[in-house]
């Protein structure tokens, strides 16, 4: 992170549109690489190296745990004005992590690579980006978050076909090198360019900043802990689903081209959901939106578990994708809406710690569950139940005291 220089004094910040466009493209690349590719490498690595599926899932689990553990530090650094170093440095660390992953010959080396990638996740994925744009554009952060998630919503659509093509054409090690170079040479410079210059000057900040909750004040709110439970349960479900999605399709007997078709619809569905919010968002509070999308998550997973045809799986993809995309917008609005803008990095970072550290057990726990249940259908039914508990926690969190 220290390799990213501070912005020279006096250099002006790029425009709102330029900043958001560069950050959005970097989000697309980082999400596609860091979050979605792992499942595509599980079977090739198992066949090549002979390691068990639980052992491989343990690496992803470690990455998710480190992501959660490092999130508060990343948020605190952003609150201190180091957003550029955090996000550009994180993308560079991600690239190095992929290059290390490409060289693995032992499980400890794989786990070391994923520890680095976990740090990179904490420094690059949505939460730090939301904190940065909330600080830089305090009167326009909602629009910035929506555009970041609109572009980032195509990550799964980009990731699976490109990754599987690279693996099929060049092998899994070369595929990892290619992904690492894209992160180093494209994503890191994009973040560095977008975040030149200072955050918004004091006169542009909300006049009621003194009334914004500090981290310690937020911790005394019942809503904080219920929101933490909501996003923790949702994160466990999401991480487990994405880590096991390709084997789950294989267990259904779904041909790989059909599975790719389903997965490629999730990204556009995320974007369509976010576009619908862009058109109707002013008439929907984050609270109302959250109630709807957290209800859709268990329904979509139930459909996936029971679906026996391609058409049913496509309906799942649209429902799951739209809900998954809108959950991200809800998450981006939660801290400013409930607790204000002044300490958004620290509060968001702690929420991420509480959500992402338990999330880390999801992929590995899923592998263990598969040892005692008949198959993936039962695992998916269990995930639908956990998603229902996330909706219940959000209901109990109640209405925010401020309007955002």
CSV table of N, CA, C and O in Angstrom, one decimal, residues 148-256:
chain,number,residue,atom,x,y,z
A,148,UNK,N,-21.7,2.7,-9.6
A,148,UNK,CA,-20.7,1.6,-9.3
A,148,UNK,C,-21.3,0.2,-9.4
A,148,UNK,O,-20.7,-0.7,-9.9
A,149,UNK,N,-22.4,0.1,-8.8
A,149,UNK,CA,-23.0,-1.2,-8.7
A,149,UNK,C,-23.6,-1.6,-10.1
A,149,UNK,O,-23.7,-2.8,-10.4
A,150,UNK,N,-24.1,-0.7,-10.9
A,150,UNK,CA,-24.6,-1.0,-12.2
A,150,UNK,C,-23.5,-1.7,-13.0
A,150,UNK,O,-23.7,-2.7,-13.7
A,151,UNK,N,-22.3,-1.0,-13.0
A,151,UNK,CA,-21.2,-1.6,-13.8
A,151,UNK,C,-20.7,-2.9,-13.2
A,151,UNK,O,-20.4,-3.9,-13.9
A,152,UNK,N,-20.5,-2.8,-11.9
A,152,UNK,CA,-20.0,-4.0,-11.2
A,152,UNK,C,-20.9,-5.2,-11.3
A,152,UNK,O,-20.5,-6.4,-11.2
A,153,UNK,N,-22.2,-5.0,-11.6
A,153,UNK,CA,-23.1,-6.1,-11.7
A,153,UNK,C,-22.8,-7.0,-12.9
A,153,UNK,O,-23.3,-8.1,-12.9
A,154,UNK,N,-22.0,-6.6,-13.8
A,154,UNK,CA,-21.6,-7.5,-14.9
A,154,UNK,C,-20.4,-8.3,-14.6
A,154,UNK,O,-19.9,-9.1,-15.5
A,155,UNK,N,-19.9,-8.3,-13.3
A,155,UNK,CA,-18.7,-9.1,-13.0
A,155,UNK,C,-18.9,-10.6,-13.2
A,155,UNK,O,-18.0,-11.2,-13.8
A,156,UNK,N,-20.0,-11.1,-12.7
A,156,UNK,CA,-20.2,-12.5,-12.9
A,156,UNK,C,-20.4,-12.9,-14.4
A,156,UNK,O,-19.9,-14.0,-14.8
A,157,UNK,N,-21.0,-12.0,-15.1
A,157,UNK,CA,-21.2,-12.3,-16.6
A,157,UNK,C,-19.9,-12.3,-17.3
A,157,UNK,O,-19.6,-13.1,-18.2
A,158,UNK,N,-19.0,-11.4,-16.9
A,158,UNK,CA,-17.6,-11.4,-17.5
A,158,UNK,C,-16.8,-12.5,-17.0
A,158,UNK,O,-16.1,-13.2,-17.7
A,159,UNK,N,-16.9,-12.8,-15.7
A,159,UNK,CA,-15.9,-13.7,-15.0
A,159,UNK,C,-16.0,-15.2,-15.5
A,159,UNK,O,-15.0,-15.7,-16.0
A,160,UNK,N,-17.2,-15.7,-15.5
A,160,UNK,CA,-17.3,-17.2,-15.8
A,160,UNK,C,-16.9,-17.6,-17.2
A,160,UNK,O,-16.0,-18.4,-17.4
A,161,UNK,N,-17.4,-16.9,-18.2
A,161,UNK,CA,-17.0,-17.3,-19.6
A,161,UNK,C,-15.5,-17.0,-19.9
A,161,UNK,O,-14.9,-17.8,-20.5
A,162,UNK,N,-15.0,-15.9,-19.5
A,162,UNK,CA,-13.6,-15.5,-19.7
A,162,UNK,C,-12.7,-16.5,-19.0
A,162,UNK,O,-11.7,-17.0,-19.6
A,163,UNK,N,-13.0,-16.7,-17.7
A,163,UNK,CA,-12.1,-17.6,-16.9
A,163,UNK,C,-12.1,-19.0,-17.5
A,163,UNK,O,-11.1,-19.7,-17.7
A,164,UNK,N,-13.3,-19.6,-17.8
A,164,UNK,CA,-13.4,-20.9,-18.3
A,164,UNK,C,-12.7,-21.0,-19.7
A,164,UNK,O,-12.1,-22.0,-20.0
A,165,UNK,N,-12.8,-20.0,-20.5
A,165,UNK,CA,-12.1,-20.0,-21.8
A,165,UNK,C,-10.6,-20.0,-21.6
A,165,UNK,O,-9.9,-20.7,-22.3
A,166,UNK,N,-10.1,-19.1,-20.7
A,166,UNK,CA,-8.7,-19.1,-20.4
A,166,UNK,C,-8.2,-20.4,-19.9
A,166,UNK,O,-7.1,-20.9,-20.4
A,167,UNK,N,-8.9,-21.0,-19.0
A,167,UNK,CA,-8.5,-22.4,-18.5
A,167,UNK,C,-8.5,-23.4,-19.6
A,167,UNK,O,-7.6,-24.2,-19.7
A,168,UNK,N,-9.6,-23.4,-20.4
A,168,UNK,CA,-9.6,-24.4,-21.5
A,168,UNK,C,-8.5,-24.2,-22.6
A,168,UNK,O,-8.0,-25.2,-23.1
A,169,UNK,N,-8.2,-22.9,-22.9
A,169,UNK,CA,-7.3,-22.6,-23.9
A,169,UNK,C,-5.8,-22.7,-23.5
A,169,UNK,O,-4.9,-23.2,-24.2
A,170,UNK,N,-5.5,-22.3,-22.2
A,170,UNK,CA,-4.1,-22.2,-21.8
A,170,UNK,C,-3.8,-23.0,-20.5
A,170,UNK,O,-2.6,-23.0,-20.1
A,171,UNK,N,-4.8,-23.5,-19.8
A,171,UNK,CA,-4.5,-24.1,-18.5
A,171,UNK,C,-4.8,-23.2,-17.4
A,171,UNK,O,-4.7,-21.9,-17.5
A,172,UNK,N,-5.0,-23.7,-16.2
A,172,UNK,CA,-5.4,-22.9,-15.1
A,172,UNK,C,-4.3,-22.0,-14.6
A,172,UNK,O,-4.6,-20.8,-14.1
A,173,UNK,N,-3.0,-22.4,-14.7
A,173,UNK,CA,-2.0,-21.5,-14.2
A,173,UNK,C,-1.8,-20.3,-15.1
A,173,UNK,O,-1.7,-19.1,-14.6
A,174,UNK,N,-1.8,-20.4,-16.4
A,174,UNK,CA,-1.7,-19.3,-17.3
A,174,UNK,C,-2.9,-18.4,-17.1
A,174,UNK,O,-2.8,-17.1,-17.2
A,175,UNK,N,-4.1,-19.0,-16.9
A,175,UNK,CA,-5.3,-18.2,-16.7
A,175,UNK,C,-5.1,-17.2,-15.5
A,175,UNK,O,-5.5,-16.1,-15.5
A,176,UNK,N,-4.5,-17.8,-14.4
A,176,UNK,CA,-4.3,-17.0,-13.2
A,176,UNK,C,-3.3,-15.8,-13.5
A,176,UNK,O,-3.5,-14.7,-13.0
A,177,UNK,N,-2.3,-16.1,-14.2
A,177,UNK,CA,-1.3,-15.1,-14.6
A,177,UNK,C,-2.0,-14.0,-15.3
A,177,UNK,O,-1.7,-12.8,-15.1
A,178,UNK,N,-2.8,-14.3,-16.3
A,178,UNK,CA,-3.5,-13.3,-17.1
A,178,UNK,C,-4.4,-12.4,-16.3
A,178,UNK,O,-4.4,-11.2,-16.4
A,179,UNK,N,-5.1,-13.0,-15.3
A,179,UNK,CA,-6.0,-12.2,-14.5
A,179,UNK,C,-5.1,-11.3,-13.6
A,179,UNK,O,-5.5,-10.1,-13.4
A,180,UNK,N,-4.0,-11.8,-13.0
A,180,UNK,CA,-3.2,-11.0,-12.2
A,180,UNK,C,-2.6,-9.8,-12.9
A,180,UNK,O,-2.6,-8.7,-12.4
A,181,UNK,N,-2.2,-10.0,-14.2
A,181,UNK,CA,-1.7,-8.9,-14.9
A,181,UNK,C,-2.7,-7.8,-15.2
A,181,UNK,O,-2.5,-6.6,-15.2
A,182,UNK,N,-4.0,-8.2,-15.5
A,182,UNK,CA,-5.1,-7.3,-15.7
A,182,UNK,C,-5.3,-6.4,-14.4
A,182,UNK,O,-5.4,-5.2,-14.5
A,183,UNK,N,-5.2,-7.1,-13.3
A,183,UNK,CA,-5.4,-6.3,-12.0
A,183,UNK,C,-4.2,-5.3,-11.8
A,183,UNK,O,-4.4,-4.2,-11.4
A,184,UNK,N,-3.0,-5.8,-12.0
A,184,UNK,CA,-1.8,-4.9,-11.8
A,184,UNK,C,-1.8,-3.8,-12.8
A,184,UNK,O,-1.5,-2.6,-12.5
A,185,UNK,N,-2.1,-4.0,-14.1
A,185,UNK,CA,-1.8,-3.1,-15.1
A,185,UNK,C,-3.1,-2.2,-15.5
A,185,UNK,O,-2.9,-1.2,-16.2
A,186,UNK,N,-4.2,-2.7,-15.1
A,186,UNK,CA,-5.5,-1.9,-15.5
A,186,UNK,C,-6.2,-1.5,-14.2
A,186,UNK,O,-6.4,-0.3,-14.0
A,187,UNK,N,-6.6,-2.4,-13.3
A,187,UNK,CA,-7.4,-2.0,-12.2
A,187,UNK,C,-6.7,-1.0,-11.2
A,187,UNK,O,-7.2,0.0,-10.8
A,188,UNK,N,-5.4,-1.3,-10.9
A,188,UNK,CA,-4.7,-0.5,-10.0
A,188,UNK,C,-4.5,1.0,-10.5
A,188,UNK,O,-4.8,1.9,-9.8
A,189,UNK,N,-4.1,1.1,-11.8
A,189,UNK,CA,-4.0,2.5,-12.3
A,189,UNK,C,-5.3,3.2,-12.4
A,189,UNK,O,-5.4,4.4,-12.2
A,190,UNK,N,-6.4,2.5,-12.7
A,190,UNK,CA,-7.7,3.1,-12.7
A,190,UNK,C,-8.1,3.7,-11.4
A,190,UNK,O,-8.5,4.9,-11.3
A,191,UNK,N,-7.9,3.0,-10.3
A,191,UNK,CA,-8.2,3.5,-9.0
A,191,UNK,C,-7.3,4.7,-8.6
A,191,UNK,O,-7.7,5.7,-8.0
A,192,UNK,N,-6.0,4.6,-9.0
A,192,UNK,CA,-5.1,5.7,-8.7
A,192,UNK,C,-5.5,6.9,-9.4
A,192,UNK,O,-5.4,8.0,-8.9
A,193,UNK,N,-5.8,6.8,-10.7
A,193,UNK,CA,-6.2,8.0,-11.5
A,193,UNK,C,-7.5,8.6,-10.9
A,193,UNK,O,-7.7,9.8,-10.8
A,194,UNK,N,-8.5,7.7,-10.6
A,194,UNK,CA,-9.8,8.2,-10.2
A,194,UNK,C,-9.7,9.0,-8.9
A,194,UNK,O,-10.5,10.0,-8.7
A,195,UNK,N,-8.8,8.7,-8.0
A,195,UNK,CA,-8.8,9.2,-6.7
A,195,UNK,C,-7.7,10.3,-6.5
A,195,UNK,O,-7.3,10.5,-5.3
A,196,UNK,N,-7.3,10.9,-7.5
A,196,UNK,CA,-6.4,12.1,-7.4
A,196,UNK,C,-7.1,13.2,-6.6
A,196,UNK,O,-8.4,13.3,-6.7
A,197,UNK,N,-6.4,14.0,-5.9
A,197,UNK,CA,-7.0,15.2,-5.3
A,197,UNK,C,-7.6,14.8,-4.0
A,197,UNK,O,-7.7,13.7,-3.6
A,198,UNK,N,-8.1,15.8,-3.2
A,198,UNK,CA,-8.6,15.6,-1.9
A,198,UNK,C,-10.1,15.2,-1.9
A,198,UNK,O,-10.7,15.3,-3.0
A,199,UNK,N,-10.6,14.8,-0.8
A,199,UNK,CA,-12.0,14.7,-0.6
A,199,UNK,C,-12.7,16.0,-0.7
A,199,UNK,O,-12.1,17.1,-0.8
A,200,UNK,N,-14.1,16.0,-0.6
A,200,UNK,CA,-14.8,17.2,-0.7
A,200,UNK,C,-14.4,18.2,0.4
A,200,UNK,O,-14.1,17.8,1.6
A,201,UNK,N,-14.3,19.5,0.1
A,201,UNK,CA,-13.9,20.5,1.1
A,201,UNK,C,-15.0,20.6,2.2
A,201,UNK,O,-16.2,20.2,2.0
A,202,UNK,N,-14.7,21.1,3.4
A,202,UNK,CA,-15.7,21.2,4.5
A,202,UNK,C,-17.0,21.8,4.1
A,202,UNK,O,-18.0,21.5,4.5
A,203,UNK,N,-16.9,22.8,3.2
A,203,UNK,CA,-18.2,23.6,2.9
A,203,UNK,C,-19.2,22.7,2.1
A,203,UNK,O,-20.4,23.0,2.1
A,204,UNK,N,-18.7,21.6,1.5
A,204,UNK,CA,-19.6,20.7,0.8
A,204,UNK,C,-20.2,19.6,1.7
A,204,UNK,O,-21.0,18.8,1.2
A,205,UNK,N,-19.7,19.5,2.9
A,205,UNK,CA,-20.2,18.4,3.8
A,205,UNK,C,-21.5,18.8,4.4
A,205,UNK,O,-21.8,20.0,4.5
A,206,UNK,N,-22.2,17.8,4.8
A,206,UNK,CA,-23.5,18.1,5.4
A,206,UNK,C,-23.4,19.0,6.7
A,206,UNK,O,-22.5,18.8,7.5
A,207,UNK,N,-24.3,19.9,6.8
A,207,UNK,CA,-24.2,20.9,7.9
A,207,UNK,C,-24.5,20.2,9.2
A,207,UNK,O,-24.2,20.7,10.3
A,208,UNK,N,-25.2,19.0,9.2
A,208,UNK,CA,-25.5,18.4,10.4
A,208,UNK,C,-24.5,17.3,10.8
A,208,UNK,O,-24.8,16.4,11.6
A,209,UNK,N,-23.2,17.4,10.3
A,209,UNK,CA,-22.2,16.4,10.6
A,209,UNK,C,-22.0,16.2,12.1
A,209,UNK,O,-21.7,15.1,12.5
A,210,UNK,N,-22.2,17.3,12.9
A,210,UNK,CA,-22.0,17.1,14.3
A,210,UNK,C,-23.0,16.1,14.9
A,210,UNK,O,-22.7,15.6,16.0
A,211,UNK,N,-24.1,16.0,14.3
A,211,UNK,CA,-25.1,15.1,14.8
A,211,UNK,C,-24.9,13.6,14.3
A,211,UNK,O,-25.7,12.7,14.7
A,212,UNK,N,-24.0,13.4,13.4
A,212,UNK,CA,-23.7,12.1,12.9
A,212,UNK,C,-23.2,11.2,14.0
A,212,UNK,O,-22.4,11.6,14.9
A,213,UNK,N,-23.5,9.9,14.0
A,213,UNK,CA,-23.1,9.0,15.1
A,213,UNK,C,-21.6,8.7,14.9
A,213,UNK,O,-21.1,8.4,13.8
A,214,UNK,N,-20.9,8.6,16.0
A,214,UNK,CA,-19.6,8.1,16.0
A,214,UNK,C,-19.7,6.6,16.0
A,214,UNK,O,-20.8,6.0,16.2
A,215,UNK,N,-18.6,5.9,15.9
A,215,UNK,CA,-18.6,4.4,15.9
A,215,UNK,C,-19.1,3.9,17.3
A,215,UNK,O,-20.0,3.0,17.3
A,216,UNK,N,-18.7,4.5,18.4
A,216,UNK,CA,-19.1,4.1,19.7
A,216,UNK,C,-20.6,4.3,19.9
A,216,UNK,O,-21.3,3.5,20.5
A,217,UNK,N,-21.1,5.4,19.3
A,217,UNK,CA,-22.6,5.7,19.4
A,217,UNK,C,-23.3,4.7,18.6
A,217,UNK,O,-24.4,4.2,19.0
A,218,UNK,N,-22.8,4.3,17.4
A,218,UNK,CA,-23.5,3.4,16.5
A,218,UNK,C,-23.6,2.0,17.2
A,218,UNK,O,-24.6,1.3,17.1
A,219,UNK,N,-22.5,1.7,18.0
A,219,UNK,CA,-22.5,0.4,18.7
A,219,UNK,C,-23.6,0.3,19.7
A,219,UNK,O,-24.0,-0.8,20.2
A,220,UNK,N,-24.1,1.4,20.2
A,220,UNK,CA,-25.2,1.4,21.2
A,220,UNK,C,-26.5,1.3,20.6
A,220,UNK,O,-27.5,1.2,21.3
A,221,UNK,N,-26.6,1.3,19.3
A,221,UNK,CA,-27.9,1.2,18.6
A,221,UNK,C,-28.3,-0.2,18.4
A,221,UNK,O,-27.5,-1.0,17.8
A,222,UNK,N,-29.5,-0.6,18.8
A,222,UNK,CA,-30.0,-2.0,18.5
A,222,UNK,C,-30.0,-2.2,17.0
A,222,UNK,O,-29.7,-3.3,16.5
A,223,UNK,N,-30.3,-1.2,16.2
A,223,UNK,CA,-30.3,-1.4,14.7
A,223,UNK,C,-29.0,-1.8,14.1
A,223,UNK,O,-28.9,-2.6,13.2
A,224,UNK,N,-27.9,-1.3,14.7
A,224,UNK,CA,-26.6,-1.6,14.2
A,224,UNK,C,-26.4,-3.1,14.3
A,224,UNK,O,-25.9,-3.8,13.3
A,225,UNK,N,-26.7,-3.8,15.4
A,225,UNK,CA,-26.4,-5.2,15.5
A,225,UNK,C,-27.4,-6.0,14.7
A,225,UNK,O,-27.0,-7.1,14.2
A,226,UNK,N,-28.6,-5.6,14.5
A,226,UNK,CA,-29.6,-6.3,13.6
A,226,UNK,C,-29.2,-6.2,12.2
A,226,UNK,O,-29.3,-7.1,11.4
A,227,UNK,N,-28.7,-5.0,11.8
A,227,UNK,CA,-28.2,-4.8,10.4
A,227,UNK,C,-26.9,-5.7,10.2
A,227,UNK,O,-26.7,-6.3,9.1
A,228,UNK,N,-26.1,-5.7,11.2
A,228,UNK,CA,-24.9,-6.6,11.1
A,228,UNK,C,-25.3,-8.1,10.9
A,228,UNK,O,-24.7,-8.8,10.1
A,229,UNK,N,-26.3,-8.5,11.7
A,229,UNK,CA,-26.8,-9.9,11.5
A,229,UNK,C,-27.4,-10.1,10.2
A,229,UNK,O,-27.2,-11.2,9.5
A,230,UNK,N,-28.1,-9.1,9.6
A,230,UNK,CA,-28.7,-9.2,8.3
A,230,UNK,C,-27.6,-9.5,7.3
A,230,UNK,O,-27.7,-10.4,6.5
A,231,UNK,N,-26.6,-8.6,7.2
A,231,UNK,CA,-25.6,-8.7,6.2
A,231,UNK,C,-24.7,-9.9,6.4
A,231,UNK,O,-24.1,-10.5,5.5
A,232,UNK,N,-24.5,-10.3,7.7
A,232,UNK,CA,-23.7,-11.5,8.0
A,232,UNK,C,-24.4,-12.7,7.4
A,232,UNK,O,-23.7,-13.5,6.7
A,233,UNK,N,-25.7,-12.9,7.7
A,233,UNK,CA,-26.4,-14.1,7.2
A,233,UNK,C,-26.4,-14.1,5.7
A,233,UNK,O,-26.2,-15.1,5.0
A,234,UNK,N,-26.7,-12.9,5.1
A,234,UNK,CA,-26.7,-12.8,3.6
A,234,UNK,C,-25.3,-13.2,3.1
A,234,UNK,O,-25.2,-13.9,2.0
A,235,UNK,N,-24.3,-12.7,3.7
A,235,UNK,CA,-22.9,-12.9,3.2
A,235,UNK,C,-22.5,-14.4,3.2
A,235,UNK,O,-21.9,-14.9,2.3
A,236,UNK,N,-22.9,-15.1,4.3
A,236,UNK,CA,-22.7,-16.5,4.4
A,236,UNK,C,-23.4,-17.3,3.3
A,236,UNK,O,-22.8,-18.1,2.6
A,237,UNK,N,-24.6,-16.9,3.0
A,237,UNK,CA,-25.4,-17.5,1.9
A,237,UNK,C,-24.7,-17.3,0.6
A,237,UNK,O,-24.5,-18.2,-0.2
A,238,UNK,N,-24.3,-16.0,0.3
A,238,UNK,CA,-23.7,-15.6,-1.0
A,238,UNK,C,-22.4,-16.3,-1.2
A,238,UNK,O,-22.1,-16.9,-2.3
A,239,UNK,N,-21.5,-16.3,-0.2
A,239,UNK,CA,-20.2,-16.9,-0.3
A,239,UNK,C,-20.3,-18.4,-0.6
A,239,UNK,O,-19.6,-19.0,-1.4
A,240,UNK,N,-21.2,-19.1,0.2
A,240,UNK,CA,-21.4,-20.5,0.0
A,240,UNK,C,-21.9,-20.8,-1.4
A,240,UNK,O,-21.5,-21.8,-2.0
A,241,UNK,N,-22.9,-20.1,-1.8
A,241,UNK,CA,-23.5,-20.3,-3.1
A,241,UNK,C,-22.5,-20.2,-4.2
A,241,UNK,O,-22.3,-21.1,-5.1
A,242,UNK,N,-21.7,-19.1,-4.3
A,242,UNK,CA,-20.8,-18.9,-5.4
A,242,UNK,C,-19.6,-19.8,-5.3
A,242,UNK,O,-19.1,-20.2,-6.4
A,243,UNK,N,-19.2,-20.3,-4.1
A,243,UNK,CA,-18.1,-21.2,-4.1
A,243,UNK,C,-18.5,-22.6,-4.6
A,243,UNK,O,-17.7,-23.4,-5.1
A,244,UNK,N,-19.8,-22.9,-4.5
A,244,UNK,CA,-20.3,-24.3,-4.8
A,244,UNK,C,-21.1,-24.3,-6.1
A,244,UNK,O,-21.6,-25.4,-6.4
A,245,UNK,N,-21.2,-23.2,-6.8
A,245,UNK,CA,-22.3,-23.1,-7.8
A,245,UNK,C,-22.0,-24.1,-9.0
A,245,UNK,O,-22.9,-24.7,-9.5
A,246,UNK,N,-20.7,-24.2,-9.5
A,246,UNK,CA,-20.4,-25.1,-10.6
A,246,UNK,C,-20.6,-26.5,-10.2
A,246,UNK,O,-21.3,-27.3,-10.9
A,247,UNK,N,-20.1,-27.0,-9.0
A,247,UNK,CA,-20.4,-28.4,-8.6
A,247,UNK,C,-21.9,-28.6,-8.4
A,247,UNK,O,-22.4,-29.7,-8.7
A,248,UNK,N,-22.7,-27.6,-8.0
A,248,UNK,CA,-24.1,-27.7,-7.8
A,248,UNK,C,-24.8,-28.0,-9.1
A,248,UNK,O,-25.7,-28.8,-9.2
A,249,UNK,N,-24.4,-27.2,-10.2
A,249,UNK,CA,-24.9,-27.5,-11.5
A,249,UNK,C,-24.6,-28.9,-12.0
A,249,UNK,O,-25.4,-29.6,-12.5
A,250,UNK,N,-23.3,-29.3,-11.7
A,250,UNK,CA,-22.9,-30.7,-12.1
A,250,UNK,C,-23.8,-31.7,-11.5
A,250,UNK,O,-24.1,-32.7,-12.1
A,251,UNK,N,-24.1,-31.5,-10.2
A,251,UNK,CA,-24.9,-32.5,-9.5
A,251,UNK,C,-26.3,-32.6,-10.0
A,251,UNK,O,-27.0,-33.7,-9.9
A,252,UNK,N,-26.8,-31.5,-10.6
A,252,UNK,CA,-28.1,-31.6,-11.3
A,252,UNK,C,-28.1,-32.2,-12.6
A,252,UNK,O,-29.1,-32.5,-13.3
A,253,UNK,N,-26.9,-32.5,-13.2
A,253,UNK,CA,-26.7,-33.0,-14.5
A,253,UNK,C,-26.9,-31.9,-15.6
A,253,UNK,O,-27.1,-32.2,-16.7
A,254,UNK,N,-26.8,-30.7,-15.2
A,254,UNK,CA,-26.9,-29.5,-16.1
A,254,UNK,C,-25.7,-29.5,-17.0
A,254,UNK,O,-24.5,-29.3,-16.4
A,255,UNK,N,-25.8,-29.5,-18.3
A,255,UNK,CA,-24.6,-29.4,-19.1
A,255,UNK,C,-23.9,-28.0,-18.9
A,255,UNK,O,-24.5,-27.0,-18.6
A,256,UNK,N,-22.6,-28.0,-19.0
A,256,UNK,CA,-21.8,-26.8,-18.8
A,256,UNK,C,-22.3,-25.6,-19.6
A,256,UNK,O,-22.4,-24.5,-19.1
